[in-house]
Amino acid sequence: MKRWLTALTMVLMMGCATTGVKEDVLSDNTSAPAKPESRSGTDGGIDDKEKVPALFNEGLKVISSSPRSALNYFNEVIRIAPKTWEAHYNAALAYIMLRDFKKAEIELIKSLNKKAPPATIYNAIGAIYLYNGNKQKAIETFETSLTNEKTTAALVNLAGLYNSMGQTEKAVEYYREAAEIDSANRILYTALISYSNGRYQDARDSFKTALDSGNKDTRIMYLYVQTLLKEGDCSTALKVLQEIYAATPSDPNPYRDMGIIYEVYLGDLNNAVKNYNLYVSYGGEKAKEVGEWVNIINTKLSQESKKDAR
């Protein structure tokens, strides 16, 4: 079986930077409108400076659904207020979403040079290492982030990474630390701990409670999908993935994940091909591999069709 078929979309915690607004890693605030402060010593005139809050607003509103559009807003902020580290950081996150890691690293370095919190930058760099499959380097970088500041983002990323490596005790330890410093989202960390310990029904119920309370963070929705599949509820998992795509139409991963569910969990190759093709047509990161797999499935379906016709 192809390696990309073995796991659904990776969930990482990075969170956009806002100016003057404290945000919770797992709350809806990660996509809330920014309230940037006016910065002294910028190059733009007073009229341009007054545009900065609105530009941040628009960039943060669309970064999940259209990271390329968000880049236009953040680059304009950089032009007007070049000393604003938050704009470089958010531009880096947009590049990470677009899988342009070289440009993301450049923006992160610029952000760090403009006095961005080192913990925030190292957490994002750790995410890049993980996306590129370098788990050991990701662990080291997330831990470096924690030596600078204990943030829920780095704690949750480390926990998820250790969980994926089968090191449950370490994963639970980091989730508990995150819960201690982010009590407002305790129910989510409880769900993550339940998931790590194999208590999938408890995890499913906790994720559902969080979503029903109005927290429609797509990262929580992806985690909810994984618990639903552990419980064998493919129908609800497919519905949630459709909701994720509706919320973030620039991200084709839900189609790949729906294809995996149809193929691996339900044995429905026709619907699997339909969703894989949508993923490919929307330019998914692994479009080439998925397209090649579709060709193999289509050959199999054709052979079966000829066999049945005899």
CSV table of C-alpha atoms in Angstrom, one decimal:
chain,number,residue,atom,x,y,z
A,1,MET,CA,0.0,0.0,0.0
A,2,LYS,CA,1.2,3.5,-0.8
A,3,ARG,CA,2.6,5.4,2.2
A,4,TRP,CA,0.2,8.3,1.8
A,5,LEU,CA,-2.7,5.9,2.2
A,6,THR,CA,-1.8,5.0,5.7
A,7,ALA,CA,-2.6,8.3,7.4
A,8,LEU,CA,-5.0,11.2,7.1
A,9,THR,CA,-4.1,14.8,7.1
A,10,MET,CA,-1.5,15.9,9.7
A,11,VAL,CA,-2.7,18.3,12.3
A,12,LEU,CA,-0.1,20.9,13.5
A,13,MET,CA,-0.6,23.8,15.9
A,14,MET,CA,1.0,27.1,14.7
A,15,GLY,CA,-1.6,29.8,15.0
A,16,CYS,CA,-1.5,33.2,13.2
A,17,ALA,CA,0.2,36.2,14.9
A,18,THR,CA,-2.0,39.1,15.8
A,19,THR,CA,-0.8,42.5,17.1
A,20,GLY,CA,-2.0,43.3,20.6
A,21,VAL,CA,-4.3,40.2,20.8
A,22,LYS,CA,-3.5,37.2,22.9
A,23,GLU,CA,-4.7,34.0,21.3
A,24,ASP,CA,-5.4,30.4,22.5
A,25,VAL,CA,-3.8,27.7,20.3
A,26,LEU,CA,-6.9,25.6,20.1
A,27,SER,CA,-9.6,28.3,20.2
A,28,ASP,CA,-11.4,30.1,17.3
A,29,ASN,CA,-9.1,33.0,18.1
A,30,THR,CA,-6.5,31.6,15.8
A,31,SER,CA,-8.6,32.9,12.9
A,32,ALA,CA,-10.0,36.0,14.7
A,33,PRO,CA,-9.6,39.4,13.2
A,34,ALA,CA,-6.4,41.1,14.3
A,35,LYS,CA,-6.2,44.3,16.2
A,36,PRO,CA,-2.8,45.5,15.3
A,37,GLU,CA,-1.3,48.5,17.0
A,38,SER,CA,-0.1,51.5,15.0
A,39,ARG,CA,3.7,51.2,14.8
A,40,SER,CA,6.1,54.1,15.1
A,41,GLY,CA,9.1,54.4,12.8
A,42,THR,CA,7.3,52.9,9.7
A,43,ASP,CA,7.9,54.0,6.2
A,44,GLY,CA,4.3,54.7,5.2
A,45,GLY,CA,2.4,57.9,5.6
A,46,ILE,CA,-0.4,58.3,8.1
A,47,ASP,CA,-3.0,57.2,5.6
A,48,ASP,CA,-1.1,54.0,4.9
A,49,LYS,CA,-0.6,53.3,8.6
A,50,GLU,CA,-4.3,53.5,9.2
A,51,LYS,CA,-4.8,50.7,6.6
A,52,VAL,CA,-2.7,48.2,8.7
A,53,PRO,CA,-5.5,47.0,11.0
A,54,ALA,CA,-7.8,46.3,8.1
A,55,LEU,CA,-5.1,44.5,6.1
A,56,PHE,CA,-4.4,42.3,9.1
A,57,ASN,CA,-8.1,41.6,9.4
A,58,GLU,CA,-8.5,40.6,5.8
A,59,GLY,CA,-5.3,38.4,5.8
A,60,LEU,CA,-6.4,36.5,8.9
A,61,LYS,CA,-9.9,36.0,7.6
A,62,VAL,CA,-8.7,34.3,4.5
A,63,ILE,CA,-5.5,32.5,5.4
A,64,SER,CA,-7.1,29.2,6.0
A,65,SER,CA,-9.3,29.2,2.9
A,66,SER,CA,-6.9,31.1,0.6
A,67,PRO,CA,-3.3,31.4,1.8
A,68,ARG,CA,-2.2,32.9,-1.5
A,69,SER,CA,-4.8,35.8,-1.1
A,70,ALA,CA,-3.7,36.2,2.5
A,71,LEU,CA,-0.1,36.7,1.3
A,72,ASN,CA,-1.2,39.8,-0.7
A,73,TYR,CA,-2.5,41.4,2.5
A,74,PHE,CA,0.5,40.5,4.6
A,75,ASN,CA,2.9,41.7,2.0
A,76,GLU,CA,1.1,45.0,1.8
A,77,VAL,CA,1.5,45.3,5.6
A,78,ILE,CA,5.2,44.6,5.2
A,79,ARG,CA,5.4,47.4,2.6
A,80,ILE,CA,3.7,49.9,4.8
A,81,ALA,CA,5.1,48.8,8.2
A,82,PRO,CA,8.4,47.0,7.5
A,83,LYS,CA,9.2,46.7,11.3
A,84,THR,CA,6.1,44.5,11.9
A,85,TRP,CA,7.3,41.0,12.7
A,86,GLU,CA,3.7,39.6,12.8
A,87,ALA,CA,3.3,40.2,9.0
A,88,HIS,CA,6.4,38.3,8.1
A,89,TYR,CA,5.4,35.5,10.5
A,90,ASN,CA,1.9,35.2,9.0
A,91,ALA,CA,3.3,35.3,5.5
A,92,ALA,CA,5.5,32.4,6.6
A,93,LEU,CA,2.4,30.4,7.7
A,94,ALA,CA,0.7,31.1,4.4
A,95,TYR,CA,3.8,29.8,2.6
A,96,ILE,CA,3.8,26.7,4.8
A,97,MET,CA,0.2,26.1,3.9
A,98,LEU,CA,1.2,26.4,0.2
A,99,ARG,CA,4.1,24.0,1.0
A,100,ASP,CA,6.7,26.6,-0.2
A,101,PHE,CA,9.0,25.9,2.7
A,102,LYS,CA,12.0,27.9,1.4
A,103,LYS,CA,10.0,31.1,1.3
A,104,ALA,CA,8.5,30.3,4.6
A,105,GLU,CA,12.0,29.9,6.2
A,106,ILE,CA,13.0,33.3,4.7
A,107,GLU,CA,10.0,35.0,6.2
A,108,LEU,CA,10.5,33.3,9.6
A,109,ILE,CA,14.1,34.6,9.7
A,110,LYS,CA,13.0,38.1,8.8
A,111,SER,CA,10.4,37.9,11.6
A,112,LEU,CA,12.9,36.7,14.1
A,113,ASN,CA,15.3,39.5,13.1
A,114,LYS,CA,12.4,42.0,13.8
A,115,LYS,CA,12.1,40.8,17.4
A,116,ALA,CA,9.5,38.0,17.0
A,117,PRO,CA,9.3,35.7,20.1
A,118,PRO,CA,11.8,32.9,19.4
A,119,ALA,CA,9.5,30.2,20.8
A,120,THR,CA,6.9,31.1,18.1
A,121,ILE,CA,9.5,31.0,15.3
A,122,TYR,CA,11.1,27.7,16.4
A,123,ASN,CA,7.6,26.1,16.7
A,124,ALA,CA,6.9,27.0,13.0
A,125,ILE,CA,10.4,25.8,11.9
A,126,GLY,CA,9.6,22.5,13.7
A,127,ALA,CA,6.4,22.2,11.7
A,128,ILE,CA,8.4,22.6,8.5
A,129,TYR,CA,10.8,19.8,9.5
A,130,LEU,CA,7.8,17.6,10.3
A,131,TYR,CA,6.1,18.3,7.0
A,132,ASN,CA,9.4,17.3,5.4
A,133,GLY,CA,9.4,14.0,7.3
A,134,ASN,CA,12.4,14.8,9.6
A,135,LYS,CA,10.8,13.8,12.9
A,136,GLN,CA,14.0,13.9,15.0
A,137,LYS,CA,14.8,17.4,13.8
A,138,ALA,CA,11.2,18.4,14.5
A,139,ILE,CA,11.4,17.1,18.0
A,140,GLU,CA,14.7,19.0,18.7
A,141,THR,CA,13.2,22.3,17.3
A,142,PHE,CA,9.9,22.0,19.2
A,143,GLU,CA,12.0,21.4,22.4
A,144,THR,CA,14.1,24.5,21.6
A,145,SER,CA,10.9,26.4,21.3
A,146,LEU,CA,9.9,25.2,24.8
A,147,THR,CA,13.2,26.3,26.3
A,148,ASN,CA,12.4,29.8,25.1
A,149,GLU,CA,8.8,29.8,26.3
A,150,LYS,CA,6.4,27.1,27.3
A,151,THR,CA,3.6,27.4,24.7
A,152,THR,CA,0.6,25.2,24.1
A,153,ALA,CA,1.5,25.1,20.4
A,154,ALA,CA,4.9,23.5,20.9
A,155,LEU,CA,3.5,21.2,23.6
A,156,VAL,CA,0.7,19.9,21.5
A,157,ASN,CA,2.9,19.5,18.4
A,158,LEU,CA,5.4,17.4,20.5
A,159,ALA,CA,2.6,15.4,22.0
A,160,GLY,CA,1.1,14.6,18.6
A,161,LEU,CA,4.5,13.7,17.2
A,162,TYR,CA,5.3,11.3,20.0
A,163,ASN,CA,1.8,9.8,19.7
A,164,SER,CA,2.5,9.1,16.0
A,165,MET,CA,5.7,7.4,17.0
A,166,GLY,CA,3.9,5.1,19.5
A,167,GLN,CA,5.4,6.9,22.6
A,168,THR,CA,2.1,7.3,24.4
A,169,GLU,CA,3.4,8.2,27.8
A,170,LYS,CA,5.4,11.1,26.5
A,171,ALA,CA,2.5,12.3,24.4
A,172,VAL,CA,0.2,12.3,27.4
A,173,GLU,CA,2.8,14.1,29.5
A,174,TYR,CA,2.9,17.0,27.0
A,175,TYR,CA,-0.9,17.1,26.6
A,176,ARG,CA,-1.2,17.4,30.4
A,177,GLU,CA,1.3,20.3,30.5
A,178,ALA,CA,-0.7,22.0,27.8
A,179,ALA,CA,-3.9,21.6,29.8
A,180,GLU,CA,-2.2,23.2,32.8
A,181,ILE,CA,-1.4,26.4,31.0
A,182,ASP,CA,-4.5,26.6,28.8
A,183,SER,CA,-7.3,25.6,31.2
A,184,ALA,CA,-9.9,27.2,28.9
A,185,ASN,CA,-9.4,24.4,26.4
A,186,ARG,CA,-9.1,21.6,28.9
A,187,ILE,CA,-11.8,19.5,27.3
A,188,LEU,CA,-9.7,19.3,24.1
A,189,TYR,CA,-6.6,18.2,25.9
A,190,THR,CA,-8.7,15.6,27.7
A,191,ALA,CA,-9.9,14.4,24.3
A,192,LEU,CA,-6.3,14.2,23.0
A,193,ILE,CA,-5.2,12.3,26.1
A,194,SER,CA,-8.2,9.9,25.7
A,195,TYR,CA,-7.2,9.4,22.0
A,196,SER,CA,-3.6,8.7,23.0
A,197,ASN,CA,-4.7,6.1,25.5
A,198,GLY,CA,-6.9,4.3,23.0
A,199,ARG,CA,-10.2,5.6,24.6
A,200,TYR,CA,-11.6,6.6,21.3
A,201,GLN,CA,-15.2,6.8,22.3
A,202,ASP,CA,-14.3,9.3,25.1
A,203,ALA,CA,-12.2,11.3,22.7
A,204,ARG,CA,-14.9,11.3,20.1
A,205,ASP,CA,-17.5,12.6,22.6
A,206,SER,CA,-15.1,15.3,23.8
A,207,PHE,CA,-14.3,16.5,20.3
A,208,LYS,CA,-18.0,16.6,19.5
A,209,THR,CA,-18.7,18.6,22.6
A,210,ALA,CA,-16.1,21.2,21.6
A,211,LEU,CA,-17.4,21.4,18.0
A,212,ASP,CA,-21.1,21.7,19.2
A,213,SER,CA,-20.1,24.5,21.5
A,214,GLY,CA,-19.2,26.6,18.4
A,215,ASN,CA,-15.4,25.9,18.1
A,216,LYS,CA,-15.2,25.0,14.4
A,217,ASP,CA,-11.4,25.0,14.2
A,218,THR,CA,-10.6,22.7,11.3
A,219,ARG,CA,-7.8,21.1,13.2
A,220,ILE,CA,-10.3,19.9,15.8
A,221,MET,CA,-12.5,18.7,13.0
A,222,TYR,CA,-9.6,16.6,11.5
A,223,LEU,CA,-9.0,15.1,15.0
A,224,TYR,CA,-12.7,14.3,15.3
A,225,VAL,CA,-12.6,12.6,11.9
A,226,GLN,CA,-9.8,10.3,13.1
A,227,THR,CA,-11.7,9.3,16.3
A,228,LEU,CA,-14.8,8.6,14.2
A,229,LEU,CA,-12.8,6.3,12.0
A,230,LYS,CA,-11.4,4.5,15.0
A,231,GLU,CA,-15.1,3.9,16.1
A,232,GLY,CA,-16.0,2.8,12.5
A,233,ASP,CA,-18.3,5.7,11.8
A,234,CYS,CA,-17.3,6.4,8.3
A,235,SER,CA,-20.5,8.1,7.3
A,236,THR,CA,-20.1,10.9,9.9
A,237,ALA,CA,-16.4,11.2,9.1
A,238,LEU,CA,-17.2,11.8,5.4
A,239,LYS,CA,-19.7,14.5,6.4
A,240,VAL,CA,-17.2,16.3,8.6
A,241,LEU,CA,-14.6,16.2,5.8
A,242,GLN,CA,-17.1,17.8,3.5
A,243,GLU,CA,-17.6,20.5,6.2
A,244,ILE,CA,-13.8,21.1,6.4
A,245,TYR,CA,-13.6,21.5,2.6
A,246,ALA,CA,-16.5,24.0,2.7
A,247,ALA,CA,-14.6,26.0,5.4
A,248,THR,CA,-11.3,25.9,3.6
A,249,PRO,CA,-11.9,25.5,-0.2
A,250,SER,CA,-8.3,26.2,-1.1
A,251,ASP,CA,-7.2,23.0,0.8
A,252,PRO,CA,-7.7,19.8,-1.3
A,253,ASN,CA,-6.7,17.5,1.5
A,254,PRO,CA,-10.3,16.6,2.5
A,255,TYR,CA,-10.8,15.1,-1.0
A,256,ARG,CA,-7.7,12.9,-0.5
A,257,ASP,CA,-8.9,11.9,2.9
A,258,MET,CA,-12.4,11.1,1.6
A,259,GLY,CA,-10.8,9.0,-1.1
A,260,ILE,CA,-8.8,7.1,1.5
A,261,ILE,CA,-12.0,6.4,3.5
A,262,TYR,CA,-13.9,5.2,0.5
A,263,GLU,CA,-11.0,2.9,-0.6
A,264,VAL,CA,-9.5,1.6,2.6
A,265,TYR,CA,-12.4,1.7,5.0
A,266,LEU,CA,-15.4,1.1,2.7
A,267,GLY,CA,-13.9,-0.7,-0.3
A,268,ASP,CA,-15.8,1.7,-2.6
A,269,LEU,CA,-13.2,2.2,-5.4
A,270,ASN,CA,-15.4,4.2,-7.7
A,271,ASN,CA,-16.1,6.9,-5.1
A,272,ALA,CA,-12.4,6.7,-4.0
A,273,VAL,CA,-11.3,7.5,-7.6
A,274,LYS,CA,-13.9,10.4,-7.8
A,275,ASN,CA,-12.4,12.0,-4.7
A,276,TYR,CA,-8.8,11.3,-5.6
A,277,ASN,CA,-9.4,13.0,-9.0
A,278,LEU,CA,-10.8,16.0,-7.3
A,279,TYR,CA,-7.7,16.2,-5.0
A,280,VAL,CA,-5.4,15.9,-8.1
A,281,SER,CA,-7.4,18.5,-10.1
A,282,TYR,CA,-7.1,21.0,-7.2
A,283,GLY,CA,-3.3,20.6,-7.1
A,284,GLY,CA,-2.8,18.6,-3.9
A,285,GLU,CA,0.7,18.3,-2.6
A,286,LYS,CA,0.9,14.6,-3.5
A,287,ALA,CA,-1.1,15.0,-6.7
A,288,LYS,CA,1.5,13.0,-8.8
A,289,GLU,CA,1.5,10.0,-6.4
A,290,VAL,CA,-2.3,10.1,-6.0
A,291,GLY,CA,-2.7,10.4,-9.8
A,292,GLU,CA,-0.5,7.3,-10.4
A,293,TRP,CA,-2.5,5.4,-7.8
A,294,VAL,CA,-5.8,6.3,-9.6
A,295,ASN,CA,-4.4,4.8,-12.8
A,296,ILE,CA,-3.7,1.6,-10.9
A,297,ILE,CA,-7.2,1.6,-9.5
A,298,ASN,CA,-8.8,2.3,-12.9
A,299,THR,CA,-6.8,-0.6,-14.4
A,300,LYS,CA,-8.2,-2.9,-11.6
A,301,LEU,CA,-11.7,-1.6,-12.2
A,302,SER,CA,-11.4,-2.2,-15.9
A,303,GLN,CA,-10.2,-5.7,-15.4
A,304,GLU,CA,-13.0,-6.5,-13.0
A,305,SER,CA,-15.6,-5.0,-15.5
A,306,LYS,CA,-14.3,-7.2,-18.3
A,307,LYS,CA,-14.3,-10.2,-16.0
A,308,ASP,CA,-18.0,-9.6,-15.0
A,309,ALA,CA,-18.9,-9.2,-18.7
A,310,ARG,CA,-17.8,-12.7,-19.6
